[in-house]
Short mmCIF file of C-alpha atoms in Angstrom, two decimals:
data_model
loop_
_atom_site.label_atom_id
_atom_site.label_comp_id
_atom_site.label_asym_id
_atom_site.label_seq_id
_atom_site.Cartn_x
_atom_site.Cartn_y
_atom_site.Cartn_z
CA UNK A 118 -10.83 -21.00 14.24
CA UNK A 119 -8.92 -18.33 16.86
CA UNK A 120 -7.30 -15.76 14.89
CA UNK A 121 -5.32 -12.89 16.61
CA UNK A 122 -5.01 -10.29 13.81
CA UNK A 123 -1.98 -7.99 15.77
CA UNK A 124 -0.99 -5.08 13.54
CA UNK A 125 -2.34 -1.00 12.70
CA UNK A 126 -5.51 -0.33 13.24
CA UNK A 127 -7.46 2.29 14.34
CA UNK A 128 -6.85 4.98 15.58
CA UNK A 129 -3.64 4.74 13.57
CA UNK A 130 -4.29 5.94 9.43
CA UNK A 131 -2.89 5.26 6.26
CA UNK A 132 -3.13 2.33 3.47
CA UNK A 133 -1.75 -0.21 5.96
CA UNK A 134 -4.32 0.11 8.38
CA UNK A 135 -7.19 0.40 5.69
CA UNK A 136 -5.74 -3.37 4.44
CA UNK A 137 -6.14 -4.35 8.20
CA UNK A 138 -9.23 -2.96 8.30
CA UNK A 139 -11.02 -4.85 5.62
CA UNK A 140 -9.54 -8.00 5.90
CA UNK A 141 -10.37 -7.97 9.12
CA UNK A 142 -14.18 -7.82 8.94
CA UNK A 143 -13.62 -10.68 5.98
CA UNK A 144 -12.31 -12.96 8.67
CA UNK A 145 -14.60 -11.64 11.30
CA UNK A 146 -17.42 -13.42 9.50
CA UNK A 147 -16.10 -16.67 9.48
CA UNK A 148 -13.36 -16.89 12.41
CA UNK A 149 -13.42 -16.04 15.81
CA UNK A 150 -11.07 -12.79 15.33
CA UNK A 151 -9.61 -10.46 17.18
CA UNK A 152 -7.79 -7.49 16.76
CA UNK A 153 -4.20 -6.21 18.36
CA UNK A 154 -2.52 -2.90 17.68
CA UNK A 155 0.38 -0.74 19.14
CA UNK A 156 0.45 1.29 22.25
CA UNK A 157 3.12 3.16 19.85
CA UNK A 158 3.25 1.87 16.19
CA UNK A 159 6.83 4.62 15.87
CA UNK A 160 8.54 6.78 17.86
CA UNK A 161 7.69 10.20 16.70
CA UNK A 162 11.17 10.55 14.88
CA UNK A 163 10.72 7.35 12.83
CA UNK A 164 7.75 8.95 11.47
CA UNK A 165 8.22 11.58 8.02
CA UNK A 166 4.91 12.63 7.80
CA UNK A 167 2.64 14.78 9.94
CA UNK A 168 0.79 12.21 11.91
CA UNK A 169 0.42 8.81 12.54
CA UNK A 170 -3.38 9.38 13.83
CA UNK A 171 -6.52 9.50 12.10
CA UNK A 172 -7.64 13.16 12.41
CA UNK A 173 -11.07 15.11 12.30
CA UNK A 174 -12.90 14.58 9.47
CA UNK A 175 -10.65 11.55 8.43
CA UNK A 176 -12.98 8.81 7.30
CA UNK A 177 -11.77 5.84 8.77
CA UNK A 178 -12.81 1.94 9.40
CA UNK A 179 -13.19 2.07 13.35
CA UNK A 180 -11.87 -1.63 14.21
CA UNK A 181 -11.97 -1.43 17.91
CA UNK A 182 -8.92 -3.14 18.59
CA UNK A 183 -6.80 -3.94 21.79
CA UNK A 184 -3.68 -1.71 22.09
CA UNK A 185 -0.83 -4.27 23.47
CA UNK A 186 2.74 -3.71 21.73
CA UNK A 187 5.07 -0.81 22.04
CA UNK A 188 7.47 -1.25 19.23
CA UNK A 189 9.89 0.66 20.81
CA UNK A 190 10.16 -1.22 24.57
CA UNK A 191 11.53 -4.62 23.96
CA UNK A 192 9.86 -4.79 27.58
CA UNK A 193 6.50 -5.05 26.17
CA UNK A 194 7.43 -7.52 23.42
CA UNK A 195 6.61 -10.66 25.91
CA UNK A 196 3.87 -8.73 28.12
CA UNK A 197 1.70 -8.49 24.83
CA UNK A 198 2.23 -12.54 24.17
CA UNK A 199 1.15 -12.76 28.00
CA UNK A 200 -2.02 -10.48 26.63
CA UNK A 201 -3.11 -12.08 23.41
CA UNK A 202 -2.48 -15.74 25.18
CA UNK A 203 -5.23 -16.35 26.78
CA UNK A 204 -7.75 -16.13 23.74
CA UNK A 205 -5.57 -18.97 22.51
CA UNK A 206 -4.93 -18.18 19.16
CA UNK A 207 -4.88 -20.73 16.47
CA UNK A 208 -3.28 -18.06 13.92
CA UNK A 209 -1.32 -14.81 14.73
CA UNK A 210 -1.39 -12.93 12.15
CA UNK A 211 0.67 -9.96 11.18
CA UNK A 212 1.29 -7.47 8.34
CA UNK A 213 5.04 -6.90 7.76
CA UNK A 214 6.50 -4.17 5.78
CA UNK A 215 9.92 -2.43 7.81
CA UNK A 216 12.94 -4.16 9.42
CA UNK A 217 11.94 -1.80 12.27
CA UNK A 218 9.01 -4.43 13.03
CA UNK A 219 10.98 -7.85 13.12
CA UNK A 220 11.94 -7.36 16.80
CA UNK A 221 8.93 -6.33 18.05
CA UNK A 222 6.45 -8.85 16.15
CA UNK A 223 9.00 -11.58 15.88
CA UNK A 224 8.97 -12.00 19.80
CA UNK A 225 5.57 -12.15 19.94
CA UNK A 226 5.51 -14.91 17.71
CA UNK A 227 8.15 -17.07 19.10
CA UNK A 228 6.69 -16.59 23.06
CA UNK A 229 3.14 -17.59 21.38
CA UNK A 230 4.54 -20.30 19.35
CA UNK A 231 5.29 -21.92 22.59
CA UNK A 232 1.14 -22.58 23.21
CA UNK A 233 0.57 -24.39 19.93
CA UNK A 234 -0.20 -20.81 17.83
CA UNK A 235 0.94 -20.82 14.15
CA UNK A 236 2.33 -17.34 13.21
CA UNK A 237 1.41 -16.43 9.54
CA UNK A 238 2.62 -12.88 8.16
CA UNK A 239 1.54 -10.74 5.15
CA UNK A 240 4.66 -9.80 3.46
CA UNK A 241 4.40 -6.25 1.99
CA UNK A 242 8.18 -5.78 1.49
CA UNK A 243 10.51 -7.96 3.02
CA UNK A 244 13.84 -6.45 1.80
CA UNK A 245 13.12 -2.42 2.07
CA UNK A 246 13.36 -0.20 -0.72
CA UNK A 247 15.92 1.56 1.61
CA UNK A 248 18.18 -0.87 3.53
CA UNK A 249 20.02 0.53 6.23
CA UNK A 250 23.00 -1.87 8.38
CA UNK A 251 21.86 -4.41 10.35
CA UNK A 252 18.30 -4.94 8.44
CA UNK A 253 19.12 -8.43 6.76
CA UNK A 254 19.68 -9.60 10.25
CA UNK A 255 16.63 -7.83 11.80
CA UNK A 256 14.30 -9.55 8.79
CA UNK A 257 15.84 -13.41 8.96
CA UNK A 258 14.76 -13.32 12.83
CA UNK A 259 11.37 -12.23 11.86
CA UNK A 260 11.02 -15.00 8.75
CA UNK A 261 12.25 -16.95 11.34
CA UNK A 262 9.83 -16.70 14.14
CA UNK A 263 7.17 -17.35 11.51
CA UNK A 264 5.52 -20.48 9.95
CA UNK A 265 3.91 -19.25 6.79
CA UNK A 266 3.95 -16.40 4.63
CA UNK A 267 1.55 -14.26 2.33
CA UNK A 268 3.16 -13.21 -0.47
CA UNK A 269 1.41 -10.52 -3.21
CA UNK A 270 4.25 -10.13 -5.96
CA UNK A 271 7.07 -12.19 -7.37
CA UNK A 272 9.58 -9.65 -6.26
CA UNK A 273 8.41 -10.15 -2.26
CA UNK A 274 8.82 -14.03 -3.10
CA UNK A 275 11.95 -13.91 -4.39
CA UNK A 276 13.12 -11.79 -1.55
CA UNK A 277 11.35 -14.31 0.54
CA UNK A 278 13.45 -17.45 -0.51
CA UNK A 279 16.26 -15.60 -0.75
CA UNK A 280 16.40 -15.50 2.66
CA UNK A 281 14.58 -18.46 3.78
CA UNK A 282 14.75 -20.56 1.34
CA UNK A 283 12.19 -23.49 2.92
CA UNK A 284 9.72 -20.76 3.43
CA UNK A 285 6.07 -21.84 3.26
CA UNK A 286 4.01 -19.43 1.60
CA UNK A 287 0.77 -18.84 -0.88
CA UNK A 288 0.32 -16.03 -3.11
CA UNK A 289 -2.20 -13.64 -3.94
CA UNK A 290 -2.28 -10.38 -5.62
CA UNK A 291 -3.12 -7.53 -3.55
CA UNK A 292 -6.74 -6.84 -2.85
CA UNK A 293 -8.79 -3.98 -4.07
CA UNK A 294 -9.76 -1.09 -1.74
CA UNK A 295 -13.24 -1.04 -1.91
CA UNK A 296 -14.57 1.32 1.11
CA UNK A 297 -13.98 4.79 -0.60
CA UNK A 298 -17.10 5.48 -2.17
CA UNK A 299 -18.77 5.34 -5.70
CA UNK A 300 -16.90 6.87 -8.45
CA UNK A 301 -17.83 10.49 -9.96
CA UNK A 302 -18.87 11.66 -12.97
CA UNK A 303 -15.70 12.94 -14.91
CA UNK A 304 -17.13 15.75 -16.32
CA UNK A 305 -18.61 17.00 -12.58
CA UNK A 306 -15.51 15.65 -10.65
CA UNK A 307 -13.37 18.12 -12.95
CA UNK A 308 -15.75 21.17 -12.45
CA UNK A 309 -15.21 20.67 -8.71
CA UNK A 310 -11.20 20.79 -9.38
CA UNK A 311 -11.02 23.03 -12.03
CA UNK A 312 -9.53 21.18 -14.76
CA UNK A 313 -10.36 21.64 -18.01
CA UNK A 314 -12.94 18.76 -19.59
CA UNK A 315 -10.88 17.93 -22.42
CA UNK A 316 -7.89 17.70 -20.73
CA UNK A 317 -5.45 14.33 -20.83
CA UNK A 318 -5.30 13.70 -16.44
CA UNK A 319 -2.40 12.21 -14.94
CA UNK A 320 -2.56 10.77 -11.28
CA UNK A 321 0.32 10.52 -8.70
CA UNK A 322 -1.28 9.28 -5.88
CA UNK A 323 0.13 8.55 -2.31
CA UNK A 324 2.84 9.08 -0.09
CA UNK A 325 5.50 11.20 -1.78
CA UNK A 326 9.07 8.97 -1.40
CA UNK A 327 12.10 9.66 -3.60
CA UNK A 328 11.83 5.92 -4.52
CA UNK A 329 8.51 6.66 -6.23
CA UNK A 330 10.02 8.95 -8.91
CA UNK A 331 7.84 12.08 -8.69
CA UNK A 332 10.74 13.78 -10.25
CA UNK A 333 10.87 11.44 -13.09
CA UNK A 334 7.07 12.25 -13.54
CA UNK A 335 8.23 15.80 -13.97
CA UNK A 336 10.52 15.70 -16.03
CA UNK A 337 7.83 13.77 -18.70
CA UNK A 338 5.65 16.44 -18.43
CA UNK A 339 8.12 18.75 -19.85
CA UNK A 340 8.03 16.83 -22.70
CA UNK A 341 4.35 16.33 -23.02
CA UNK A 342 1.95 18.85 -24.97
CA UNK A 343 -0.25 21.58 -23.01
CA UNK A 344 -3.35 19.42 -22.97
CA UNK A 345 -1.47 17.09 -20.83
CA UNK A 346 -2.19 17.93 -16.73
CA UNK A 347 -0.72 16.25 -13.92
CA UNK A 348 -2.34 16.03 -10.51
CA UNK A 349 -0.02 15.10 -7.40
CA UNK A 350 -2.19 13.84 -4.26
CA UNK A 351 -0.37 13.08 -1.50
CA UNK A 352 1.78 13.87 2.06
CA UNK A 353 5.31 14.19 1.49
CA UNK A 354 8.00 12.11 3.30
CA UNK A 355 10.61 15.00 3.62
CA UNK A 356 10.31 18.37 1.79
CA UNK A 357 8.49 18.72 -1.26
CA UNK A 358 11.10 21.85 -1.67
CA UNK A 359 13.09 20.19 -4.39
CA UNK A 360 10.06 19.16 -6.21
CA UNK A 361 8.75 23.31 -6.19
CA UNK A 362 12.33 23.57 -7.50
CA UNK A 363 11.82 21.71 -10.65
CA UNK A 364 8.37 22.58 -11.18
CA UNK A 365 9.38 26.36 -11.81
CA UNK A 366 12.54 25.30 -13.48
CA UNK A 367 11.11 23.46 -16.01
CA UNK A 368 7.95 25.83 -16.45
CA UNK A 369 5.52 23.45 -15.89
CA UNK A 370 3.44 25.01 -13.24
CA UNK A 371 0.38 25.25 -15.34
CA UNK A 372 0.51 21.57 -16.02
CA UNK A 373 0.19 20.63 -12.60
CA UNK A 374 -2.15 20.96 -10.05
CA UNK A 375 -0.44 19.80 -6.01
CA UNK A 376 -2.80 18.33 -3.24
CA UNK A 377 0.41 17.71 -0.95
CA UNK A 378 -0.98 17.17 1.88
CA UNK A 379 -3.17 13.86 3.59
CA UNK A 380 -5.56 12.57 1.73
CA UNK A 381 -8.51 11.43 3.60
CA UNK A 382 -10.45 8.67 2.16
CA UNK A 383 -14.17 10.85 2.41
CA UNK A 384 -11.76 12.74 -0.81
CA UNK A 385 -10.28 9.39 -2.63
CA UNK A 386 -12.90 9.41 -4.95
CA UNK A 387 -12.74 12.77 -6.84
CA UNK A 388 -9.16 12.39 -7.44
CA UNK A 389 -9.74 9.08 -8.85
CA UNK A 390 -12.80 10.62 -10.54
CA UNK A 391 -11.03 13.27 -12.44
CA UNK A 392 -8.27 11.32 -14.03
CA UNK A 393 -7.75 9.36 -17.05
CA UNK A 394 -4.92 7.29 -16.11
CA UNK A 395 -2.77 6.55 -12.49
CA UNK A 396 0.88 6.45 -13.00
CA UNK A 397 3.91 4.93 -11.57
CA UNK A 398 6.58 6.48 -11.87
CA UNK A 399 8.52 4.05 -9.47
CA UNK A 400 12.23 3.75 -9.06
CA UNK A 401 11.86 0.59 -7.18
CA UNK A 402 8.71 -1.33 -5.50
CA UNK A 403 7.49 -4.83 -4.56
CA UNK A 404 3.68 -3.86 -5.69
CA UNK A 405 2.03 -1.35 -4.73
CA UNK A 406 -1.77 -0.39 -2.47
CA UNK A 407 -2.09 2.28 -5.29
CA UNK A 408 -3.06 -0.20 -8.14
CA UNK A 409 -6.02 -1.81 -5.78
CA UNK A 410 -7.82 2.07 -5.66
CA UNK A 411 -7.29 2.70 -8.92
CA UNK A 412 -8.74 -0.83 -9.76
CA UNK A 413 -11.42 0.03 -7.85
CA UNK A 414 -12.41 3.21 -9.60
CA UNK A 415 -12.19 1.82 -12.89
CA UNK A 416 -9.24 3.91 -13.21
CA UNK A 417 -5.99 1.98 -16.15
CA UNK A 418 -2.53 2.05 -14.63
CA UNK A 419 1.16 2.74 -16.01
CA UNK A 420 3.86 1.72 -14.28
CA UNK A 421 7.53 1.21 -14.33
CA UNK A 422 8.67 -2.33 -14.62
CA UNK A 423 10.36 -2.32 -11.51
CA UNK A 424 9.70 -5.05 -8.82
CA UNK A 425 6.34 -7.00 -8.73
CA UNK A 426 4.55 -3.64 -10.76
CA UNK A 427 4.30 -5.76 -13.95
CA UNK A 428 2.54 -9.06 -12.04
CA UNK A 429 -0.68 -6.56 -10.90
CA UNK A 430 -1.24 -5.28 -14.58
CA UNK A 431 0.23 -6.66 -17.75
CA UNK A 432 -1.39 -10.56 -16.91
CA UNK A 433 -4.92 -8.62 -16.33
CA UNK A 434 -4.50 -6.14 -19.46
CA UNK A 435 -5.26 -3.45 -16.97
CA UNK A 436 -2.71 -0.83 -18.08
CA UNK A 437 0.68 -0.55 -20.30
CA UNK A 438 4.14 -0.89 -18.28
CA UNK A 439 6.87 2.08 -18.77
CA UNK A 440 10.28 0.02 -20.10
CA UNK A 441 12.69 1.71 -17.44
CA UNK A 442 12.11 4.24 -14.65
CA UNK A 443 13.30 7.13 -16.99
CA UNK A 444 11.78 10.54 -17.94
CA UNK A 445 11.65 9.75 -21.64
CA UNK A 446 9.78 6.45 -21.35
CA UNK A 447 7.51 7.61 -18.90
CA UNK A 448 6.71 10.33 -21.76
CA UNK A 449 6.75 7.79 -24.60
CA UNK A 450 4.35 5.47 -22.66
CA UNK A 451 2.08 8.36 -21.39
CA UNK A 452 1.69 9.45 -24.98
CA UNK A 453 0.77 6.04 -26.05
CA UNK A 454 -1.61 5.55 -23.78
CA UNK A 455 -3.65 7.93 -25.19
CA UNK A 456 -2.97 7.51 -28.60
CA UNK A 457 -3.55 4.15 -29.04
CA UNK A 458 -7.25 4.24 -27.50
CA UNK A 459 -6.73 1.27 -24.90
CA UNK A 460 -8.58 2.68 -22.07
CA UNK A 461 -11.60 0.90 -22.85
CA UNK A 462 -10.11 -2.46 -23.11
CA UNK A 463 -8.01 -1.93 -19.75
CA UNK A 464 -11.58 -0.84 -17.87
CA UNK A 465 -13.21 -4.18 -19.23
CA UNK A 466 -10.38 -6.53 -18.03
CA UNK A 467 -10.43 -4.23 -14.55
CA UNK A 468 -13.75 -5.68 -13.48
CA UNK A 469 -12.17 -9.47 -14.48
CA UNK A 470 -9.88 -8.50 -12.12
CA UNK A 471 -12.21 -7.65 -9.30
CA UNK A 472 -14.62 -11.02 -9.33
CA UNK A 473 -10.96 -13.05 -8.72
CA UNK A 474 -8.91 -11.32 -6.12
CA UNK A 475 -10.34 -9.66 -3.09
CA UNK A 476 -10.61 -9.85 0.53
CA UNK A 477 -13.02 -13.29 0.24
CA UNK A 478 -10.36 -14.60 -1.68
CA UNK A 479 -7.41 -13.79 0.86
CA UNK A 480 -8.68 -14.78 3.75
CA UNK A 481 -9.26 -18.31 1.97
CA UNK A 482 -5.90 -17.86 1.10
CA UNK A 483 -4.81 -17.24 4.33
CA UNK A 484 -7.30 -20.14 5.82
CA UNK A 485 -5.82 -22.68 3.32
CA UNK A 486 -2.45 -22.20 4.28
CA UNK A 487 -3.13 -22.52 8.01
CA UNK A 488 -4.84 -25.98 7.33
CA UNK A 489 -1.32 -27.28 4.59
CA UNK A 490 0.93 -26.41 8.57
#
């Protein structure tokens, strides 16, 4: 089977293109795949953070892919189509998770559609957790342009069908990250950071994105005891100003150590290392790249029970949920977490989790719904 894999890869960075990236070289060894990226993935003032590039000293997956699409030139739209063609494609395959996409990768679709080629898309959001006018419209003509659909959360399916209601699509919960390294030893990991042994960790991990509820986060650790120590990894979308702001307010600066900045994946594992627990704080989500590292160092999750959280932990045992995306339940749960000793339990259902749902498994996935079109 031709598959034309046309999303972010290399030299492009972040969680997106790390998904690419691995799924990818799962395909690779059974398909005849190749991979398509942008000549410009965003304009430079679509972008929050600091780059879209992988920098020095970033550890990346180097997919050598072929650079066809400019997002921004609808003029390119049909000259990558005329590109990818003549490999004559079975499956194109694409990874959707902004409005800002549907043009672009919709038209590509519908010119290779024309040939025979089935388009099949990975649905990481399909309603945003920001809408903005005109993106309902923007997303139905991408749905539309497709044939089949990956889904990795109730909430994305529901979203699916609400908009295209005859939608054919499989699920499967999203795969584990599994190219950042061996995990450390806590006690040596903590050493390295300077954080005391015996303290209770807390990890926010990721981009920093007012729908993530950082500042709900903060607002628990006011009401947590001293022993409890928070650790923020991550670039910030925006300022972090306001977050500063509340951290000094609230007198909390002890309790919280800030990485906010890029974090390459050579460093993954000692922030993974050093915690007890990875929390999401979430004010909305669909589900969420996060739980597949933490997964993959072992490492129990709380989360809010917003979107498709709930479907990547409480079914596995894996973690607790937080009731509502509110400072005092984030507390409550946090407190339980420890208190109740379930750690243990939540690592041993963790490594269920990883012998049923990774990249082998998807790209089945993805194979078996190619052969049901």
């Amino acid at each position: 089977m031709r598959i034309a894999y046309l999303s972010t890869f290399y030299p492009f960075r972040g969680g997106i293109a790390q998904f690419n990236a691995l799924l990818y070289k799962e395909l690779a060894s059974k398909h005849d795949t190749v991979p398509y990226t942008f000549l410009r993935q965003y304009p430079d003032f679509l972008f929050p953070g600091q780059t879209q590039y992988v920098q020095e000293g970033d550890t990346a997956e180097r997919i050598e892919s072929k650079k066809v699409l400019d997002t921004a030139n609808p003029l390119s739209y049909v000259r990558a189509a005329k590109k990818i063609a003549p490999f004559k494609p079975d499956i194109l395959l694409t990874k959707f998770w902004m409005p800002y996409f549907a043009p672009s990768l919709g038209k590509v679709a519908k010119q290779l559609s024309k040939s025979g080629t089935k388009a099949i898309s990975i649905l990481d959001n399909v309603i945003p957790h920001e809408t903005r006018p005109g993106d309902i419209s923007l997303i139905k003509y991408f749905l539309n342009a497709n044939d089949a659909f990956i889904v990795m959360s109730d909430a994305v399916k529901q979203d699916l069908l609400k908009l295209k209601p005859n939608a054919v699509f499989a699920d499967h919960p999203h795969p584990l990250y599994d190219h950042f390294g061996m995990k450390m030893q806590k006690i040596n990991a903590r050493k390295a950071m300077n954080i005391p042994e015996k303290s209770k960790v807390l990890l926010f991990f990721g981009f920093i994105r007012d729908y993530k509820g950082l500042d709900l986060l903060l607002q628990a650790m006011k009401q947590l005891p001293e022993d409890y120590f928070l650790l923020i990894a991550g670039e910030v979308y925006g300022s972090f100003d306001k977050y500063e702001e509340m951290i000094d307010r609230m007198d909390i600066r002890s309790k919280v150590g800030l990485n906010v900045r890029y974090i390459g994946d050579d460093e993954v594992s000692r922030f993974f290392s050093v915690a007890d627990v990875c929390v999401l704080p979430y004010k909305s989500a669909t589900q969420s790249g996060i739980v597949g590292i933490s997964y993959h160092f072992d490492l129990p999750v709380l989360a809010t029970d917003v979107g498709g959280l709930k479907e990547m932990i409480e079914p596995f045992g894996t973690g607790a949920m937080i009731k509502r995306p509110h400072s005092n339940d984030i507390a409550a749960a946090v407190k339980a977490f420890f208190e109740t000793g379930t750690s243990a339990d939540s690592i041993a259902n963790i490594q269920n989790y990883k012998k049923n749902y990774n990249w082998k498994t998807l790209a089945n996935s993805i194979e078996n719904l190619y052969d049901s079109l």
